[in-house]
Structures are given as structure tokens and as C-alpha cells.
Coordinates of C-alpha atoms in Angstrom, one line a residue:
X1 CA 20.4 8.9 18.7
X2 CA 19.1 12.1 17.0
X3 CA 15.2 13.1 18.6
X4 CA 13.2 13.0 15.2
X5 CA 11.6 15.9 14.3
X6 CA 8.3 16.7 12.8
X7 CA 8.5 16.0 9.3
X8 CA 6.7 16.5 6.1
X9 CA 7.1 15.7 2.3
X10 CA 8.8 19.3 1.4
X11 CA 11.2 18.6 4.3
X12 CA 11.6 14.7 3.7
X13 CA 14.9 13.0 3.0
X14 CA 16.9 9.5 2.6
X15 CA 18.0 10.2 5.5
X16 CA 15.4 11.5 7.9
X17 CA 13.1 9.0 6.2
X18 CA 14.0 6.6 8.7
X19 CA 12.8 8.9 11.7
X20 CA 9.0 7.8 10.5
X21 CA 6.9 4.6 11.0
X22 CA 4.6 2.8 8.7
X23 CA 1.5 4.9 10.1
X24 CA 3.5 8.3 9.0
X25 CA 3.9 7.1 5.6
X26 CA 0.0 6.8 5.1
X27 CA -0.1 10.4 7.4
X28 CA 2.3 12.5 4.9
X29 CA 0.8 10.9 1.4
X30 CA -2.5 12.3 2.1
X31 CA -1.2 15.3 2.6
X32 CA 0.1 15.2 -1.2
X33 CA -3.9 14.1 -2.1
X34 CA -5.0 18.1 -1.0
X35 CA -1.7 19.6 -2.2
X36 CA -1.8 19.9 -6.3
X37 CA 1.6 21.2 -5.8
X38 CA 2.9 18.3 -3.6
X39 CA 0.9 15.8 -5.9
X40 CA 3.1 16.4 -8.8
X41 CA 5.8 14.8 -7.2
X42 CA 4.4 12.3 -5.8
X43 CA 6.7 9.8 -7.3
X44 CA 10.1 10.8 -5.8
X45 CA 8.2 11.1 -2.5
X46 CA 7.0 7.7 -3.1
X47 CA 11.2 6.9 -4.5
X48 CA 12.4 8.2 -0.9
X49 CA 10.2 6.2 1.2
X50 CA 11.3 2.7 -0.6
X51 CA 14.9 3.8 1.0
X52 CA 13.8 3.2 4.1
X53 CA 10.1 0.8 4.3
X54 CA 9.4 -2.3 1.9
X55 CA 6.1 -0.9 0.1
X56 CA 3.7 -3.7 -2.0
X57 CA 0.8 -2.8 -3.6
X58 CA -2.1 -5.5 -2.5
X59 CA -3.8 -6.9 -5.3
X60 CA -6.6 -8.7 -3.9
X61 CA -8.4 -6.3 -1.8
X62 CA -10.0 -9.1 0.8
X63 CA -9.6 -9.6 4.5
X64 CA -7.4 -13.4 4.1
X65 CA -5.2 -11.1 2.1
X66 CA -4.8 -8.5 4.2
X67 CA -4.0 -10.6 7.2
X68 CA -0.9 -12.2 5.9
X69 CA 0.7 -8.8 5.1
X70 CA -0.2 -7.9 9.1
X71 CA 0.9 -11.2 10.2
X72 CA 4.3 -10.1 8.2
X73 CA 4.3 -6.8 9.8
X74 CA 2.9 -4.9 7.2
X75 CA 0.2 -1.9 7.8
X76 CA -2.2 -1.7 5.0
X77 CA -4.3 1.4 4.1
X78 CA -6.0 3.1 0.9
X79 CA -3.8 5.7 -0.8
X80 CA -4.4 7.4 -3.6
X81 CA -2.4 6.1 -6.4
X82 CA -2.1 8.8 -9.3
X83 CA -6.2 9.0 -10.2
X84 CA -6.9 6.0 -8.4
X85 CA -7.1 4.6 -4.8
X86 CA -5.1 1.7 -4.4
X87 CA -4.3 -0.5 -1.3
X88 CA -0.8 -0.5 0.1
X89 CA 1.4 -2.7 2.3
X90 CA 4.1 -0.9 4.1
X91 CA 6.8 -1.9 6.3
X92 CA 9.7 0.0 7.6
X93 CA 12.9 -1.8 6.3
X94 CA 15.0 -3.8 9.1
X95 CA 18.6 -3.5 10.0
X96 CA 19.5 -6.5 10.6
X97 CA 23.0 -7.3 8.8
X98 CA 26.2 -5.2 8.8
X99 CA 25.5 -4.4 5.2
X100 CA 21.8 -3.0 6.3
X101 CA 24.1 -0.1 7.8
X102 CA 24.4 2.9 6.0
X103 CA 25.0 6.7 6.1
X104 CA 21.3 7.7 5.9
X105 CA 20.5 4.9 8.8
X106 CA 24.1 5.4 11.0
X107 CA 22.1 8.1 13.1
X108 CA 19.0 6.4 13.6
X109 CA 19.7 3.2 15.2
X110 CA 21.1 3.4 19.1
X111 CA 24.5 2.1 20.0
X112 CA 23.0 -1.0 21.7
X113 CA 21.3 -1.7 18.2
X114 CA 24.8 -1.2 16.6
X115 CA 26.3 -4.0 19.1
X116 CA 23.4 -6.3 18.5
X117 CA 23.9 -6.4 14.5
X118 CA 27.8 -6.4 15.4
X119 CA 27.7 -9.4 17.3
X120 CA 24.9 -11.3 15.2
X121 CA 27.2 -11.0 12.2
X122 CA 30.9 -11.6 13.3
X123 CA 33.0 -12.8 15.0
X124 CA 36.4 -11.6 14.1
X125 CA 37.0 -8.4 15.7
X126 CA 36.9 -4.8 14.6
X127 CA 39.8 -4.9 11.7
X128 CA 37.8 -8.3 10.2
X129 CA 35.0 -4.9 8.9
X130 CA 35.7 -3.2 5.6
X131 CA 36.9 -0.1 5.6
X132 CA 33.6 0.9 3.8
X133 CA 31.4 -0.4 6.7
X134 CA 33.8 0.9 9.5
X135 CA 33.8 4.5 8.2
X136 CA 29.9 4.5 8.2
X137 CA 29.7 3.0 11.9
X138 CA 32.0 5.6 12.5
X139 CA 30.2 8.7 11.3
X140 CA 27.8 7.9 13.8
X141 CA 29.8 6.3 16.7
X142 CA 32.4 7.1 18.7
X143 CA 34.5 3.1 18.4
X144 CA 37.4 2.0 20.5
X145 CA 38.7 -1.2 21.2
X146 CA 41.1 -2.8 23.5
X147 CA 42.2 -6.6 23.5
X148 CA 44.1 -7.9 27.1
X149 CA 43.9 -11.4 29.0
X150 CA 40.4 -12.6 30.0
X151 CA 41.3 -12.6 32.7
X152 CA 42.4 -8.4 33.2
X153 CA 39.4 -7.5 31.0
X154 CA 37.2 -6.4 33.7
X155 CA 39.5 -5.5 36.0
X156 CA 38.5 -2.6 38.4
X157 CA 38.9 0.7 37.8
X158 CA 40.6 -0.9 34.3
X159 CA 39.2 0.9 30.7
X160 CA 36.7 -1.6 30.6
X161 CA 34.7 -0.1 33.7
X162 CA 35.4 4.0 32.8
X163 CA 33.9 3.1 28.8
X164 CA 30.8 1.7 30.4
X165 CA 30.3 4.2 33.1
X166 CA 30.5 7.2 30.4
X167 CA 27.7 5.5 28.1
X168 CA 29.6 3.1 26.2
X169 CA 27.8 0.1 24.9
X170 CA 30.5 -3.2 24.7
X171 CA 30.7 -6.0 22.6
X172 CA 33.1 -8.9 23.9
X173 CA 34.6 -10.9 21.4
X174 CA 36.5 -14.0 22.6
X175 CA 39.9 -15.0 21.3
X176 CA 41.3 -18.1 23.0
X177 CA 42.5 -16.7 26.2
X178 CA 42.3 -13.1 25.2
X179 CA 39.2 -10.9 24.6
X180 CA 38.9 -8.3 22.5
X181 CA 36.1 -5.4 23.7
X182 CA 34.5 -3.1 20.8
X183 CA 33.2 0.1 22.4
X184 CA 30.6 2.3 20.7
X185 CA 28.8 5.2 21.7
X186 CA 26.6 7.4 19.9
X187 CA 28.2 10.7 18.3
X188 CA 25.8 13.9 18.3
X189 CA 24.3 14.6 14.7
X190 CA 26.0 17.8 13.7
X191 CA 24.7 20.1 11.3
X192 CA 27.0 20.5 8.7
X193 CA 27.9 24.6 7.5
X194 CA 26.9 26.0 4.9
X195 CA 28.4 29.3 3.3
X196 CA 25.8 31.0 1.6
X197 CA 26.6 34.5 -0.7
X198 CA 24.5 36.8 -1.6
X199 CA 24.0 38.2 -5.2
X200 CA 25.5 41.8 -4.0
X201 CA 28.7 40.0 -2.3
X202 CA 28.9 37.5 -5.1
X203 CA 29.6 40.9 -7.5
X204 CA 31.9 42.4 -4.6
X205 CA 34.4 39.6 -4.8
X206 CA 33.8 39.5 -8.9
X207 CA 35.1 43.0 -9.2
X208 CA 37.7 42.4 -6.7
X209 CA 39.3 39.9 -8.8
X210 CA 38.8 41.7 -12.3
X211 CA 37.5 38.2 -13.3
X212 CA 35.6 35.3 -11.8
X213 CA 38.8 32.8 -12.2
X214 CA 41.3 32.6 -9.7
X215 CA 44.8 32.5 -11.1
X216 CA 47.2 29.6 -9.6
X217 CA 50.8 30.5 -9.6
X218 CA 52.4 27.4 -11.1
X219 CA 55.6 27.7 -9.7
X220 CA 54.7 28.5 -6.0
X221 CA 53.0 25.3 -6.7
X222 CA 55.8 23.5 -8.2
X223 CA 57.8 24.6 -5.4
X224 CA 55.8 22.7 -3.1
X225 CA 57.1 19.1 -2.2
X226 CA 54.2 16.4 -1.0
X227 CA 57.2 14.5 0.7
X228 CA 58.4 17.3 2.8
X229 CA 55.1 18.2 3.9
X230 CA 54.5 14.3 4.5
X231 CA 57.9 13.6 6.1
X232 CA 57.1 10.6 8.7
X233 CA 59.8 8.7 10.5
X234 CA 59.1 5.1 9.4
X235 CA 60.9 4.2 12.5
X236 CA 58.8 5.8 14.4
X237 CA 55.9 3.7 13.6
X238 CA 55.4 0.4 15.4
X239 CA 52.6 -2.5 15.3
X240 CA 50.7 -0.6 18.4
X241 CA 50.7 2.6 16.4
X242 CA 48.8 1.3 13.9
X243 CA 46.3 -0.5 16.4
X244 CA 45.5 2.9 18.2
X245 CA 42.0 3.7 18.1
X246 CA 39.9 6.3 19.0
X247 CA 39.2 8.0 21.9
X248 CA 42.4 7.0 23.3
X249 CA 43.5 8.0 26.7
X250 CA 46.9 8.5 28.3
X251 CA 45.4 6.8 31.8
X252 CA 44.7 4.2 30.0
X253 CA 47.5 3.5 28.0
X254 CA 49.6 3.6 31.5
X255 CA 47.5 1.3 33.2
X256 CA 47.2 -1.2 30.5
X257 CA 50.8 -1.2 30.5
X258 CA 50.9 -1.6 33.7
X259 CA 48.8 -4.4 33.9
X260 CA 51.0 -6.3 31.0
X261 CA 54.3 -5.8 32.9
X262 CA 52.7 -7.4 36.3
X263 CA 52.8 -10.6 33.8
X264 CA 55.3 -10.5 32.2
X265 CA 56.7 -13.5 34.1
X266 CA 54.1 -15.6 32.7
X267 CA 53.9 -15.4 29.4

């Protein structure tokens, strides 16, 4: 999981948002309250923190009150509110559910939260996921999955026991007399690149050109075929090649097969 960094409202985003706690929240909208700059926007600071905490406004200012939001897991604290001081009740938002999982929280949870939500919410293996929810669990983890025997799951020096001892987090999933494992591990946060011109290089490349379009040569691009540069053997493909999955290993695929043959006499 990415180590949060030290954040404030100029630097504050959907997604680091959910490095903070409920305390930080109170912290960073005081700062707006000396800032006449960072006051003027106080409202789409106010926008990105409801991505990631449950904010109230309490009405009745009195202790009785006040307790029930704590006893819900609220923190409440004065914040000024436009002209006004108002009381608020503010509590970061839970992930809970598969469909609590986005791409602004993928990086902020830790693979053994990931396996806890996976296995509160279902039971019917990695494909049973949309494609939607798999290709956010995905930006942040590194999945694989293998299904054998119960019996050959944890067999030693097997997949099962290399995943583990290289950080991998498991869920098991039962399947009559087969199990089906979903590995996860966490995937470093990258910085994406940027490419950034400057005004002089931006006019370099404009005079370069004689014109600021680019011209497309139709009939190079007619001449290009999306089937030849496409061209799969349908053959070729097979019920296993489309259960590969990631981080797959040759030693692996060996031994597994290994272990299959060894019983073959019984199935």
C-alpha cells in the first residue's frame, strides 16, 4: 500500500483523499479559515472530501446529540461554514462491498483488506466479478488464480506455498472437491509520465511542420489491414488459454501438470 504523504488542500485529490482520517479533515479546513485564497474554494474542497468520509452537519448542538454520532463513529468539531461556525460529523467512508472498490481507493486498502471484502461478498470465483470490478482490483493488485483437487492444493513446494512465501495474500474458494485459490498482492503505485513542452519547443516543432496539423496519408492508411496485423490461429487457442492468468510461471505450469497426470488413473 502506498505510504501516505503529507497532504494539504492545494495538493488534495479523489484519490489521495483517502490517505486522511476524520481528525485531518478538521486539521486541513482550518487551514482554508486563515487562507482568503484557499477559502474561496472551499466548496470543492468540501466536494472532495464527501468522496471519501460521510460528512453531516449536527443540528442540535447538545451533548445527547453528539454522542450518538461518536457512538456511530463519527468525530464532531466546529468548522467554519462560509460566515458561520457550524458543527460537523465526519466519518471516513467504509469499504466494505465489492462495489465500495474503486480506482481512487484500489491503492489504499492492503491486499489482506482486498481478500476480506472478496470473500465477504462471493462465493463464485474470480470470473463470477465484472469485468468493471476485476480491472480496478487489478490496477492495484497483482491477481492469479489456480483451481486443482483439495486435496493437491497445498501440496509442498506446489504454487500454493511459493505465492504465499513472496507476499501473496489467498482467498480459498471451495468447489465440491476442487478449490479454487485467488492470489493478490499489492502492485507499487507508479507515477504516471508526463511530457511537458515548453513555449520555445512548442514554436520549434510549429515551424518544423509549416503548420500545427499533422497530415495523414490516407492511402498508407488504407493500405493497412487490421486482420493481418491481428492474424491469430483460432486453433491455437484452447479452454486453458483463456484461463491463464497473471503472473504465470513456467515451473508452475510443469508441476501442476505434473501433479494432474499422477491422477490421471482416478478420475
Amino acid at each position: 500500500m502506498k505510504k501516505p504523504k503529507a497532504l494539504t488542500l492545494k495538493t488534495l485529490s479523489k484519490s489521495n483523499v483517502w490517505d486522511l482520517q476524520e481528525n485531518d479533515v478538521f486539521r486541513l479546513l482550518a487551514t482554508a479559515e486563515k487562507d482568503a485564497d484557499l477559502k474561496d474554494n472551499f466548496r470543492r474542497y468540501v466536494d472532495i472530501f464527501r468522496s471519501a468520509f460521510e460528512i453531516e452537519t449536527v443540528a442540535v448542538d447538545r451533548p445527547q446529540v453528539i454522542e450518538k454520532y461518536e457512538a456511530r463513529g463519527f468525530q464532531v468539531d466546529s468548522v467554519e461554514d462560509g460566515d458561520s461556525m457550524a458543527k460537523w460529523a465526519v466519518k471516513k467512508r467504509p469499504i466494505m462491498r465489492i462495489t465500495d472498490l474503486t480506482y481512487e481507493n484500489i491503492h489504499h486498502i492492503s491486499a489482506a483488506k482486498l481478500i476480506e471484502v472478496l470473500e465477504r461478498n462471493f462465493g463464485g470465483g474470480w470470473e463470477s466479478l465484472s469485468q468493471s470490478i476485476q480491472d480496478i482490483i487489478q490496477s492495484g493488485f497483482d491477481i492469479s488464480t489456480t483451481t486443482l483437487p483439495a486435496n493437491r492444493l497445498h501440496k509442498e513446494g506446489g504454487m500454493y506455498e511459493r505465492k504465499v512465501a513472496d507476499g501473496y495474500e489467498v482467498l480459498e474458494i471451495p468447489k465440491g472437491s476442487w478449490v479454487e485459490a485467488i492470489f493478490a498482492k499489492e502492485k507499487p503505485e507508479l507515477d504516471k509520465p508526463h511530457m511537458k513542452f515548453d513555449d520555445e519547443a512548442k514554436e520549434n516543432i510549429s515551424d518544423e511542420n509549416g503548420d500545427d496539423d499533422i497530415e495523414i496519408d490516407d492511402k498508407k492508411r488504407d493500405d493497412f489491414d487490421d486482420e493481418d496485423a491481428f492474424d491469430i490461429d483460432d486453433d491455437a487457442l484452447t479452454e486453458e488459454s483463456y484461463r491463464t492468468t497473471y503472473d504465470a510461471n513456467p515451473d508452475d505450469l510443469n508441476l501442476e501438470a505434473a501433479d494432474l497426470s499422477d491422477d490421471d488413473d482416478a478420475y
